[in-house]
Coordinates of N, CA and C in Angstrom, one line a residue:
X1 N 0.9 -1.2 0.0 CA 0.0 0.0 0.0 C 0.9 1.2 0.0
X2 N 0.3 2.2 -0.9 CA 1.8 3.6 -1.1 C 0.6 4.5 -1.2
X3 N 1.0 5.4 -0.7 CA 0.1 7.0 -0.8 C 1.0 8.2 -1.5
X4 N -0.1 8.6 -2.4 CA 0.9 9.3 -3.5 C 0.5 10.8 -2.7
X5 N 1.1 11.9 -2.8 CA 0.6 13.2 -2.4 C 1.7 13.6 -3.2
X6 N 1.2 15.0 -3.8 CA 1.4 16.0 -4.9 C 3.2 16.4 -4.3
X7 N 3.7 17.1 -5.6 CA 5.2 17.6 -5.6 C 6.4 17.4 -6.5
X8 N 6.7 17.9 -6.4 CA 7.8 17.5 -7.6 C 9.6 17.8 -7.0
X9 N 10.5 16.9 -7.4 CA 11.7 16.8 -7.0 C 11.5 15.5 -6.1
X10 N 12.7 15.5 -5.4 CA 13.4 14.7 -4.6 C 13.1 14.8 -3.4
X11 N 12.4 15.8 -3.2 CA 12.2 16.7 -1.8 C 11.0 16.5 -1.4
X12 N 10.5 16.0 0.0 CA 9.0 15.4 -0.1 C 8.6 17.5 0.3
X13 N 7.6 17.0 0.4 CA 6.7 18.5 0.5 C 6.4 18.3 2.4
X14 N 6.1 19.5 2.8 CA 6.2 19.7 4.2 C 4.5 18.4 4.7
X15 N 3.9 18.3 4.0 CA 2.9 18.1 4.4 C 2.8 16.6 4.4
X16 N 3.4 16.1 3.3 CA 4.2 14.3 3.4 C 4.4 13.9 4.9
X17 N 5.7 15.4 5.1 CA 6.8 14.6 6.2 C 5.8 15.0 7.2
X18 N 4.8 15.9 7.7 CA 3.9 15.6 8.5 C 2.8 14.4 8.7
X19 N 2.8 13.8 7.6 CA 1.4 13.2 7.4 C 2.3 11.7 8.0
X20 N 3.2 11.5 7.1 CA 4.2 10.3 8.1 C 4.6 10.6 9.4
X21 N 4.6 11.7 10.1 CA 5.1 11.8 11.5 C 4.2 11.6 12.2
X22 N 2.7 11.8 11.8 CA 1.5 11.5 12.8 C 1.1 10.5 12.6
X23 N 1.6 9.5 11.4 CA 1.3 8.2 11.1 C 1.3 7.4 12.5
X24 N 1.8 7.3 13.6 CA 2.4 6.1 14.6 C 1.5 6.6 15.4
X25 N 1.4 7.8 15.8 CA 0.2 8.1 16.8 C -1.3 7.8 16.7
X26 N -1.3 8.1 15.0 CA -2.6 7.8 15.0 C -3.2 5.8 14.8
X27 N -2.2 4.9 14.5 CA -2.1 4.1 14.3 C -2.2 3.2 15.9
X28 N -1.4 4.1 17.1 CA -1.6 3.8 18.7 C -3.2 4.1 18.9
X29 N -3.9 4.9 18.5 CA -5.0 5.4 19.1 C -6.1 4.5 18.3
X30 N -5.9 3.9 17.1 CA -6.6 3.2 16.4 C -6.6 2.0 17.2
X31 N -5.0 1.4 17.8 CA -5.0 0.1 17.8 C -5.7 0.1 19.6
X32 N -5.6 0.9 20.4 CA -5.7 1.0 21.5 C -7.5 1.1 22.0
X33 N -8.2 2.0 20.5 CA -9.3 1.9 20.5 C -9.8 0.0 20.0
X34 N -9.5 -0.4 19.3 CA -9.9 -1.7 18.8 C -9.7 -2.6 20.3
X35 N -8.6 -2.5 20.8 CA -8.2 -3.4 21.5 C -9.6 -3.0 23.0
X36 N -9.5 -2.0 23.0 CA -10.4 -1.7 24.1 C -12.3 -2.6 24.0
X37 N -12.5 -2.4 22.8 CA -13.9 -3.2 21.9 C -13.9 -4.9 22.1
X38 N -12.5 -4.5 22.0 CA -12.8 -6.4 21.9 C -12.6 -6.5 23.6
X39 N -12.1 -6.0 24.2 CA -11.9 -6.4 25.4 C -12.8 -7.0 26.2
X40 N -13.9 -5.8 25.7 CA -15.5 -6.6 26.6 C -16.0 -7.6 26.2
X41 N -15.5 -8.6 25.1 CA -15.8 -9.8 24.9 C -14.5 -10.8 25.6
X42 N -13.4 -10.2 25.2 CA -12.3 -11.2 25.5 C -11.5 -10.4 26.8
X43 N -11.6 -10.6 27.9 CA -11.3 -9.7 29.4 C -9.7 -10.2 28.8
X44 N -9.6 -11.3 28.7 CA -7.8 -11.7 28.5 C -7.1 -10.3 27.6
X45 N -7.9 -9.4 27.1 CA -6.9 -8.3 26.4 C -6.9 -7.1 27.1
X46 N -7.6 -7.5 28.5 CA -7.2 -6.1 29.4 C -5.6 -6.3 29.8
X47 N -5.1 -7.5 29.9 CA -3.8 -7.6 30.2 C -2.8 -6.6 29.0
X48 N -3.5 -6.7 28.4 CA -2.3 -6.1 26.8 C -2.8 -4.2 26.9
X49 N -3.5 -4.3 27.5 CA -4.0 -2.8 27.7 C -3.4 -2.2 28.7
X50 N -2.9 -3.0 29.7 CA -2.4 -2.9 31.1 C -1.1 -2.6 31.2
X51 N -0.4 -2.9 29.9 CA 0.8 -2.8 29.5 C 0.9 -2.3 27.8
X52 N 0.2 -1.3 27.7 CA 0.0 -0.7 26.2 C 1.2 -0.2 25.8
X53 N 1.9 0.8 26.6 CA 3.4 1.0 26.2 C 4.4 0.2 26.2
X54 N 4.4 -0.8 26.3 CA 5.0 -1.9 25.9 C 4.8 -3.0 25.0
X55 N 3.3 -2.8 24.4 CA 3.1 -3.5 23.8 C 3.4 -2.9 22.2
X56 N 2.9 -1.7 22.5 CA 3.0 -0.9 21.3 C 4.2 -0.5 20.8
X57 N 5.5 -0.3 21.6 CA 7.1 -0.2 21.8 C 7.0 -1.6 20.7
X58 N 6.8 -3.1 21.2 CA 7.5 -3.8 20.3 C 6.7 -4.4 19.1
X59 N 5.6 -3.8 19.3 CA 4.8 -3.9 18.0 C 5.6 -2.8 16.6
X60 N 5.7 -1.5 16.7 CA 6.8 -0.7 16.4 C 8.2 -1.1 16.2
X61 N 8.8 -1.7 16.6 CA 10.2 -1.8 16.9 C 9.9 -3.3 15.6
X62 N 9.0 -4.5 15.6 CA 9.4 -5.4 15.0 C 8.9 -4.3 13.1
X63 N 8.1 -3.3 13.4 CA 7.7 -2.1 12.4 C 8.8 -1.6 11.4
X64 N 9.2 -1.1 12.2 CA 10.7 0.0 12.0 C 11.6 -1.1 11.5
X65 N 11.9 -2.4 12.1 CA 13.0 -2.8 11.5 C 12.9 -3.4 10.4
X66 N 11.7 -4.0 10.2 CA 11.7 -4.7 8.8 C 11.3 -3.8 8.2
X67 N 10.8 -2.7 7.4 CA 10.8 -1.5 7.2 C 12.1 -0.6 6.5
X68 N 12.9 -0.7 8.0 CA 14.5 -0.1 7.6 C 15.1 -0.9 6.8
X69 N 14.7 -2.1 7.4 CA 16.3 -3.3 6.6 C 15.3 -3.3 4.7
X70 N 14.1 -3.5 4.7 CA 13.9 -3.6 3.4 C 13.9 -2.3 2.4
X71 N 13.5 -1.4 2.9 CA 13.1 -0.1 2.3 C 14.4 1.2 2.4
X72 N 15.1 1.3 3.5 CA 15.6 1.7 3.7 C 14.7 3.1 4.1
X73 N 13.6 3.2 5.0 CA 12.6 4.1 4.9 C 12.0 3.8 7.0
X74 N 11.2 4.3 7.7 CA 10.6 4.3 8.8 C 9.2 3.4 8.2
X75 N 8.6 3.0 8.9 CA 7.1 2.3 8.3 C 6.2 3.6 7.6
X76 N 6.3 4.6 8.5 CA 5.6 5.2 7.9 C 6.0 6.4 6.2
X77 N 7.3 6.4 6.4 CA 7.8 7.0 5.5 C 7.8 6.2 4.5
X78 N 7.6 4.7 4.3 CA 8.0 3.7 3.4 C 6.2 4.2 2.9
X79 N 5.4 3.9 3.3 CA 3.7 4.1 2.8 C 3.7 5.6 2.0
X80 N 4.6 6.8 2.2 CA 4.4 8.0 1.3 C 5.6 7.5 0.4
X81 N 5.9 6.7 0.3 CA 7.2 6.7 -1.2 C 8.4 7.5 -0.6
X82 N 8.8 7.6 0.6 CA 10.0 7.9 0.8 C 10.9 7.0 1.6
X83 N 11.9 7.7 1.3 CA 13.8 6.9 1.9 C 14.5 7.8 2.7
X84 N 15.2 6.9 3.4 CA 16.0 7.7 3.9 C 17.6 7.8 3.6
X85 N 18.3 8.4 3.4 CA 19.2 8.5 2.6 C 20.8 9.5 3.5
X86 N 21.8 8.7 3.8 CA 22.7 9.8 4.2 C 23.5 10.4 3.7
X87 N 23.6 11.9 4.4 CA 24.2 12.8 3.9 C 25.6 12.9 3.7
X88 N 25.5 13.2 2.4 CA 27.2 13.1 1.5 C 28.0 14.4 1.6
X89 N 28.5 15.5 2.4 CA 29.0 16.2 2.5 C 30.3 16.3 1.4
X90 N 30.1 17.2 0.8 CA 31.3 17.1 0.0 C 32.0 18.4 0.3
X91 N 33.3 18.1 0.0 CA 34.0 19.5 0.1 C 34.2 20.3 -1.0
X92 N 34.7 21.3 -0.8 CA 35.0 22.4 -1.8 C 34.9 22.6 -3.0
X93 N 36.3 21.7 -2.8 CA 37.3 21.6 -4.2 C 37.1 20.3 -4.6
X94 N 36.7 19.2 -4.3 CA 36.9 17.8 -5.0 C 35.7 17.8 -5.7
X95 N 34.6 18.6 -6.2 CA 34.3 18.3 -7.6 C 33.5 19.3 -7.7
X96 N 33.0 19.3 -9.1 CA 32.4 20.6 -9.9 C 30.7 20.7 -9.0
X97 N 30.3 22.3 -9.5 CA 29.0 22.3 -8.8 C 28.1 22.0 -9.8
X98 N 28.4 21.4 -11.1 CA 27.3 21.1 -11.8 C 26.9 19.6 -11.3
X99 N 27.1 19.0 -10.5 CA 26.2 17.9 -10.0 C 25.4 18.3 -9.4
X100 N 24.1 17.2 -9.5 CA 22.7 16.8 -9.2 C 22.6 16.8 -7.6
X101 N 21.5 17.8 -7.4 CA 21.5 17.2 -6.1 C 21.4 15.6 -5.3
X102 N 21.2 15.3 -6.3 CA 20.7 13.5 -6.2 C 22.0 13.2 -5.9
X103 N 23.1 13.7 -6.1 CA 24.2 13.4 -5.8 C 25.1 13.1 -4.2
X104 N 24.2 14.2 -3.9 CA 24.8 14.0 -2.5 C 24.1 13.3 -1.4
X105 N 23.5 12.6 -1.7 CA 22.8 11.4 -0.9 C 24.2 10.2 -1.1
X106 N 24.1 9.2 -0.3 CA 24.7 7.7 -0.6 C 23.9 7.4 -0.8
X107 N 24.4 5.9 -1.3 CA 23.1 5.1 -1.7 C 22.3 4.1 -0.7
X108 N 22.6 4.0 0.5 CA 21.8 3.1 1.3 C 22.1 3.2 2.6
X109 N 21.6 3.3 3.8 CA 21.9 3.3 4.8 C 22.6 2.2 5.8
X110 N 23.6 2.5 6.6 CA 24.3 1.9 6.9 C 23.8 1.1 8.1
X111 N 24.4 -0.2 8.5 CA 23.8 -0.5 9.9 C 23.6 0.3 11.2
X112 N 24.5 0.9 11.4 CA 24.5 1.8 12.4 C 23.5 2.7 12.7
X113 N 23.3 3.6 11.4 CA 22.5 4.1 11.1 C 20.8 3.5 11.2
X114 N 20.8 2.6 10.2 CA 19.4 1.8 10.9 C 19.3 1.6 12.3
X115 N 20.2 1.1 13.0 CA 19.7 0.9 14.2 C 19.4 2.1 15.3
X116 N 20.7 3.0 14.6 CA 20.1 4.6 15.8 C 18.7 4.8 15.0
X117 N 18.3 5.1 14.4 CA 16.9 5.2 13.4 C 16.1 4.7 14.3
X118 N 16.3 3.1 14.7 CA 14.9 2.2 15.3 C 15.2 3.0 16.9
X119 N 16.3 3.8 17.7 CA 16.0 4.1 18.8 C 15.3 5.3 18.9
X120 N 15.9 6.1 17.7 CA 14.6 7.3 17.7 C 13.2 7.3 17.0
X121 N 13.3 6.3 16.8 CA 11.6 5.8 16.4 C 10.8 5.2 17.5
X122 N 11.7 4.6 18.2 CA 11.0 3.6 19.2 C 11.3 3.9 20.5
X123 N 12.8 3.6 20.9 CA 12.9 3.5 22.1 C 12.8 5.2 22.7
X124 N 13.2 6.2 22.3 CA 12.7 7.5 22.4 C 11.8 7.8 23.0
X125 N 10.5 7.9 22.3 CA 9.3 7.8 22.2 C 8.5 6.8 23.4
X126 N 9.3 5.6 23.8 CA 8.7 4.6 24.7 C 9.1 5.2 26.1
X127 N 10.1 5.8 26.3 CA 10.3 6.2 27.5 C 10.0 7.4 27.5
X128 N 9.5 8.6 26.6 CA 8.9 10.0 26.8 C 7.4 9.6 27.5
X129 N 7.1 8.8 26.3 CA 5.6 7.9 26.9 C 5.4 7.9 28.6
X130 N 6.7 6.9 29.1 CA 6.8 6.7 30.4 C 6.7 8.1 30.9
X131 N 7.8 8.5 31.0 CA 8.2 9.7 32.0 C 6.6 10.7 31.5
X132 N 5.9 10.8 30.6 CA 4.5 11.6 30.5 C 3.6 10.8 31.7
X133 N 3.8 9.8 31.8 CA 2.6 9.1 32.8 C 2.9 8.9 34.0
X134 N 4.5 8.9 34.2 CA 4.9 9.4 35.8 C 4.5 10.7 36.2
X135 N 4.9 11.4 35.0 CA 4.7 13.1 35.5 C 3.2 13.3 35.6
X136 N 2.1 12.7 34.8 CA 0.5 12.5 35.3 C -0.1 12.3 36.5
X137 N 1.0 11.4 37.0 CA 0.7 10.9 38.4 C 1.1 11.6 39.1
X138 N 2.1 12.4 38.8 CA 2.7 13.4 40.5 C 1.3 14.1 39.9
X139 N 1.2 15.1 39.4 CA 0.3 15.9 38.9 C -0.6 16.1 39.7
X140 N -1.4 14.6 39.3 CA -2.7 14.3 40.0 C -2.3 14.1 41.2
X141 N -1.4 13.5 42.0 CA -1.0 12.9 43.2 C -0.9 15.0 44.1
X142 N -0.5 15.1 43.5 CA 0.2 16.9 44.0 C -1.5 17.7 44.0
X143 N -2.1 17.3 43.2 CA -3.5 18.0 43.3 C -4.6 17.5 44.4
X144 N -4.3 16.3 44.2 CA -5.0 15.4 45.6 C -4.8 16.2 46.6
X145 N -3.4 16.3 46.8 CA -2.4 16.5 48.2 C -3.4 18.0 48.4
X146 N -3.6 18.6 47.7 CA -3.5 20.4 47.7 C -5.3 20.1 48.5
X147 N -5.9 19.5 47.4 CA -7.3 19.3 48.0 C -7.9 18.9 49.2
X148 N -7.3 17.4 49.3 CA -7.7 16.7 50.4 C -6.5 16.7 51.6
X149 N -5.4 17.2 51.3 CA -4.6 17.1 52.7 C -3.4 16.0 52.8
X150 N -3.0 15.7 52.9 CA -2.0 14.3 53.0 C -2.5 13.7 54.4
X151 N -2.6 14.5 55.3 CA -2.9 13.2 56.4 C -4.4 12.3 56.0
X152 N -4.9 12.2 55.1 CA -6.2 12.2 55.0 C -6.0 10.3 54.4
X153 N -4.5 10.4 53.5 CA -3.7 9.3 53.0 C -4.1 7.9 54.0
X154 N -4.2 6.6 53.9 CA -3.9 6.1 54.6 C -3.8 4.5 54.2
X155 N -3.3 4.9 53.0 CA -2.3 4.0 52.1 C -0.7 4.5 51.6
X156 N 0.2 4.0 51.9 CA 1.2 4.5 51.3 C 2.2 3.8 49.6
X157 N 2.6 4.2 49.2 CA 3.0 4.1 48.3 C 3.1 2.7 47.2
X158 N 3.4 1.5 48.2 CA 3.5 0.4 48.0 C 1.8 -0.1 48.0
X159 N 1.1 0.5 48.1 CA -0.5 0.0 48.7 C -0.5 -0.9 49.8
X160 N 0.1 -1.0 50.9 CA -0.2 -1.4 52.0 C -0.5 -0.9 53.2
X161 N -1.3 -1.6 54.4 CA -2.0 -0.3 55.0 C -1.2 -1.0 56.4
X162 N -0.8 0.4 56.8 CA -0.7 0.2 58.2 C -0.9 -0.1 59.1
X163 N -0.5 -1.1 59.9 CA -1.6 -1.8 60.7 C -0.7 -2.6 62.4
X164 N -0.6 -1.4 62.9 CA 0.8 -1.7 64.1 C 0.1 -2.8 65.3
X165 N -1.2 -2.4 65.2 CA -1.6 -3.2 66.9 C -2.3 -4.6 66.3
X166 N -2.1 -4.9 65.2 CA -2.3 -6.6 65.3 C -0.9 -7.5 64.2
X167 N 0.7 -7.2 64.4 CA 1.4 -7.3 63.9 C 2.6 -7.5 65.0
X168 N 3.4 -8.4 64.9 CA 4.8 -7.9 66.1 C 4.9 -6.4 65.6
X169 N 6.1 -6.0 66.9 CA 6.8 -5.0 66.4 C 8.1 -4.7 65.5
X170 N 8.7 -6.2 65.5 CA 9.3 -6.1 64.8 C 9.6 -6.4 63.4
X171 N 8.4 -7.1 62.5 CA 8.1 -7.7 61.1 C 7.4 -5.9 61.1
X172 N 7.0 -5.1 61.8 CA 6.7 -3.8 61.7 C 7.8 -2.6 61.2
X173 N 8.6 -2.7 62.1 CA 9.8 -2.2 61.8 C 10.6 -2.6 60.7
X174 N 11.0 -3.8 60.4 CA 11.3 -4.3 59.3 C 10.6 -4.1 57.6
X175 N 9.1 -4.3 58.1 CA 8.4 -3.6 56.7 C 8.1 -2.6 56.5
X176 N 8.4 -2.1 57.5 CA 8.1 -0.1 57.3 C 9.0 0.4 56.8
X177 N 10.3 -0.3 57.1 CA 11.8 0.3 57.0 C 12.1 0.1 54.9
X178 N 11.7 -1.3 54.8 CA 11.7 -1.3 53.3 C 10.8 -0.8 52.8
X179 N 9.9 -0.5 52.8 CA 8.4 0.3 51.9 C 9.2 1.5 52.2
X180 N 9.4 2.2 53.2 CA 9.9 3.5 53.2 C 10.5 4.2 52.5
X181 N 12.0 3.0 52.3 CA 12.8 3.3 51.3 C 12.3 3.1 50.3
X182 N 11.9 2.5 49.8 CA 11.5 2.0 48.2 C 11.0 3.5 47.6
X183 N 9.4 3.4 48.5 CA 8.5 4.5 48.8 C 9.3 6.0 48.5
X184 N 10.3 6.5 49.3 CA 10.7 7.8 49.4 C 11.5 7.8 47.5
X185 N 12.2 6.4 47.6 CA 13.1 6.8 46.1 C 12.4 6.7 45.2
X186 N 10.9 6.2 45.0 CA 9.8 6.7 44.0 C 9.3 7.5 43.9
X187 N 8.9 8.4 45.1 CA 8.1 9.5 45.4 C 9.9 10.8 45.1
X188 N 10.5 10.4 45.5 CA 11.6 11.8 45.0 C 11.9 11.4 43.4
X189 N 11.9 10.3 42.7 CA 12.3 10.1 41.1 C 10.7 10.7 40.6
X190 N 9.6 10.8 41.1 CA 8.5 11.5 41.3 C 8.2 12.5 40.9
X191 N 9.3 13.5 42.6 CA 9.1 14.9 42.2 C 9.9 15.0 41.2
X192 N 11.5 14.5 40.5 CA 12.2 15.1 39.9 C 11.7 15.0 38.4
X193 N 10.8 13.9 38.2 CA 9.8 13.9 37.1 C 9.2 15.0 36.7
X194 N 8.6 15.3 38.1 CA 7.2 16.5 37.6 C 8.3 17.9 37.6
X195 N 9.4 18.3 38.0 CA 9.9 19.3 37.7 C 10.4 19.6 36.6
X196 N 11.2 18.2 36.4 CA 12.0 18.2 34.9 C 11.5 18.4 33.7
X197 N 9.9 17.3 33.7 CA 9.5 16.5 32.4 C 8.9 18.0 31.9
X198 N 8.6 19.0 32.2 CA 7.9 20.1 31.6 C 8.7 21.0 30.8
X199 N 10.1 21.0 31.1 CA 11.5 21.7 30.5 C 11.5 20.9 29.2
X200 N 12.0 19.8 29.8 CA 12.2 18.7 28.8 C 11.4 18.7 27.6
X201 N 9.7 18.2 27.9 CA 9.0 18.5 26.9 C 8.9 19.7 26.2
X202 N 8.7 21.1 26.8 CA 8.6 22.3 25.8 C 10.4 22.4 24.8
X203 N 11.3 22.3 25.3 CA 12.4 22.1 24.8 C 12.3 21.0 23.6
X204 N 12.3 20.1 23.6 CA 11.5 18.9 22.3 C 10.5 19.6 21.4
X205 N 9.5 19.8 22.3 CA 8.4 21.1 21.2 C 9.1 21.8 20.1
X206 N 10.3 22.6 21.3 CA 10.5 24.0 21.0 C 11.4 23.5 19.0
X207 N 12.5 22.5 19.8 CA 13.2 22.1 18.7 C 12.9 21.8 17.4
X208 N 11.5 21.1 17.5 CA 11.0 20.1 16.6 C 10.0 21.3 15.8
X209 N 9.6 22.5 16.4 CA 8.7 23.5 15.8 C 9.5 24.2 14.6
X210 N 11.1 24.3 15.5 CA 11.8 25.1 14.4 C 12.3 24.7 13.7
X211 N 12.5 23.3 13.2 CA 12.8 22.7 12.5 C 11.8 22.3 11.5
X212 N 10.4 22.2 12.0 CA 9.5 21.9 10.5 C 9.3 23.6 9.9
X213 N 9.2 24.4 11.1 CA 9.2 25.7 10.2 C 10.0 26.3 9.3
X214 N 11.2 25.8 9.5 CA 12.7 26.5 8.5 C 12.5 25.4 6.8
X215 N 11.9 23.8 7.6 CA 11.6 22.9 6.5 C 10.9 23.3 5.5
X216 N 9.4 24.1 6.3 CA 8.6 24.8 5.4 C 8.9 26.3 4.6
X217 N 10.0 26.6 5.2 CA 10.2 28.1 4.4 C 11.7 27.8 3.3
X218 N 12.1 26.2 3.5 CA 13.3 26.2 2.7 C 14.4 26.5 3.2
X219 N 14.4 26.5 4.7 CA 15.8 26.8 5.4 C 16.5 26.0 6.0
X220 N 16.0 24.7 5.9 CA 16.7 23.2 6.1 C 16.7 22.1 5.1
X221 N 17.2 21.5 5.3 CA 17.0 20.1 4.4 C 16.3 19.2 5.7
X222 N 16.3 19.4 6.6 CA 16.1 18.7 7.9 C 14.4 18.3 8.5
X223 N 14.1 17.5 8.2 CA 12.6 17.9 9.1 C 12.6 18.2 10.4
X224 N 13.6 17.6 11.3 CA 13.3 17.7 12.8 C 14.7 16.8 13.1
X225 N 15.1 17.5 14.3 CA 16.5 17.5 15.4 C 16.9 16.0 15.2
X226 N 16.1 15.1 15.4 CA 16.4 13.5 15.2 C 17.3 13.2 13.9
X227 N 16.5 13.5 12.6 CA 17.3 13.4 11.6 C 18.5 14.4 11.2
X228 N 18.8 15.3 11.6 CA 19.8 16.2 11.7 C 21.3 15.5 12.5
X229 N 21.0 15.0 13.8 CA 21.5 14.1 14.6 C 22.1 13.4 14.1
X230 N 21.1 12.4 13.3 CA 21.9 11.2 12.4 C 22.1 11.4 11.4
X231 N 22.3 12.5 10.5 CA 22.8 12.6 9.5 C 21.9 12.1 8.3
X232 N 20.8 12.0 8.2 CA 19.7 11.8 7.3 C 18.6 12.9 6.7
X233 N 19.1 12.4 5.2 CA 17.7 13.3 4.6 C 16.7 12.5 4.2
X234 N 15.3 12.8 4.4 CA 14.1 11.9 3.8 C 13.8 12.6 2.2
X235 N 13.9 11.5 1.3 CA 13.6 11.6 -0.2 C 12.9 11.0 -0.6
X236 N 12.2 11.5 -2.0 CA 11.0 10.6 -2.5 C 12.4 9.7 -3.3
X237 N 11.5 8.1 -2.7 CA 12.2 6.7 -3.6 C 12.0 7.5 -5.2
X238 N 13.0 6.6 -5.9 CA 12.9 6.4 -7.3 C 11.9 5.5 -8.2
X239 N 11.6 5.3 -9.2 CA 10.5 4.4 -10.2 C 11.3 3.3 -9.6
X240 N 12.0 2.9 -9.8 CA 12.8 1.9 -9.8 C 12.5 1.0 -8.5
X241 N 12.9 1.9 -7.0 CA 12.9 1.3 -5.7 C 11.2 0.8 -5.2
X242 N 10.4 1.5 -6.1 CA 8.7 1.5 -5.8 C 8.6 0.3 -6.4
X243 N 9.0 0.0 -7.6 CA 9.2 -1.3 -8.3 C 9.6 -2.3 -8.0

């Protein structure tokens, strides 16, 4: 299956390399909605829902690789007719400027290459995932707090409940001492979540804005910070590679 959209040259059009970058998302919210439908018949697929970023990471990842190794393209970039192709920097003086832009591509991507590819396709994206749903949880957990109080709590972190006067004192002490710990180094990787992940994120925004905007005014060859990184430009395949 190939989706043709308008343009001419080598160079996909801004609206391509958009339409493949929202490809995966919209593809998670399709698969996440189906899975949710069938669920109420088959409860066995609440487990796969229970673990959606994970499921979806290597549903993707087995995507991306067969994808890269065949096409030399992302899954989704392979469905608009494009490649990905690395950049051939040439210098000065070793040859004339009447060559083809086509020129300065190689011709295929290297292993290395493929595989940083599959980590900014996948594994990237799988742990932004994460760190978005830890920082949800302080969020909510910090808004609770503001509302209802903390002493009001009377589960802690591990979900077990306190319970001193029908317990020794010392399987008390002993399991207070390890929930505590555990407890405080999630609750502080927590807050450093909810402080960090909002920099982090607008910074990713910020980069990835100015890079489709310079794409769209002609001031990059780059769509976005990832492929600049690795040294990749996305091109429409040839008759030939479609073939």
């Amino acid at each position: 299956m190939l989706f043709q959209v308008g343009g001419q040259g080598d160079r996909p059009t801004f609206f391509e390399m958009s339409a493949a970058q929202q490809l995966p998302a919209s593809l998670r919210a399709a698969l996440t909605y189906s899975l949710g439908i069938f669920a109420l018949r088959r409860p066995l697929l609440h487990k796969v829902l229970d673990y959606e970023d994970e499921f979806f990471a290597l549903l993707m990842a087995v995507l991306e690789s067969h994808s890269l190794r065949t096409t030399d393209g992302s899954f989704s970039e392979s469905l608009y007719g494009l490649r990905r192709r690395p950049v051939k920097f040439l210098e000065k003086g070793s040859s004339s400027r009447a060559e083809s832009n086509d020129k300065t591509y190689d011709s295929a991507l290297q292993k290395r290459q493929k595989v940083l590819s599959v980590v900014f396709l996948v594994v990237l994206p799988y742990f932004k995932s994460k760190l978005l749903s830890i920082y949800n949880k302080e969020r909510e957990a910090r808004l609770q707090a503001s509302l209802w109080g903390q002493g009001e709590v009377s589960f802690d972190e591990a979900g077990i409940v306190s319970d001193q006067g029908e317990t020794s004192q010392a399987q008390v002490v002993a399991t207070t001492g390890e929930v505590s710990n555990m407890a405080r180094i999630k609750k502080n990787f927590a807050a450093l979540i909810g402080v960090c992940y909002p920099w982090i994120h607008a910074t990713n925004e910020g980069f990835s804005f100015a890079y489709q905007l310079l794409y769209l005014l002609d001031g990059t060859a780059f769509y976005g910070p990832a492929l600049h990184v690795l040294g990749l430009h996305v091109c429409r395949a040839t008759g030939q590679e479609l073939v």
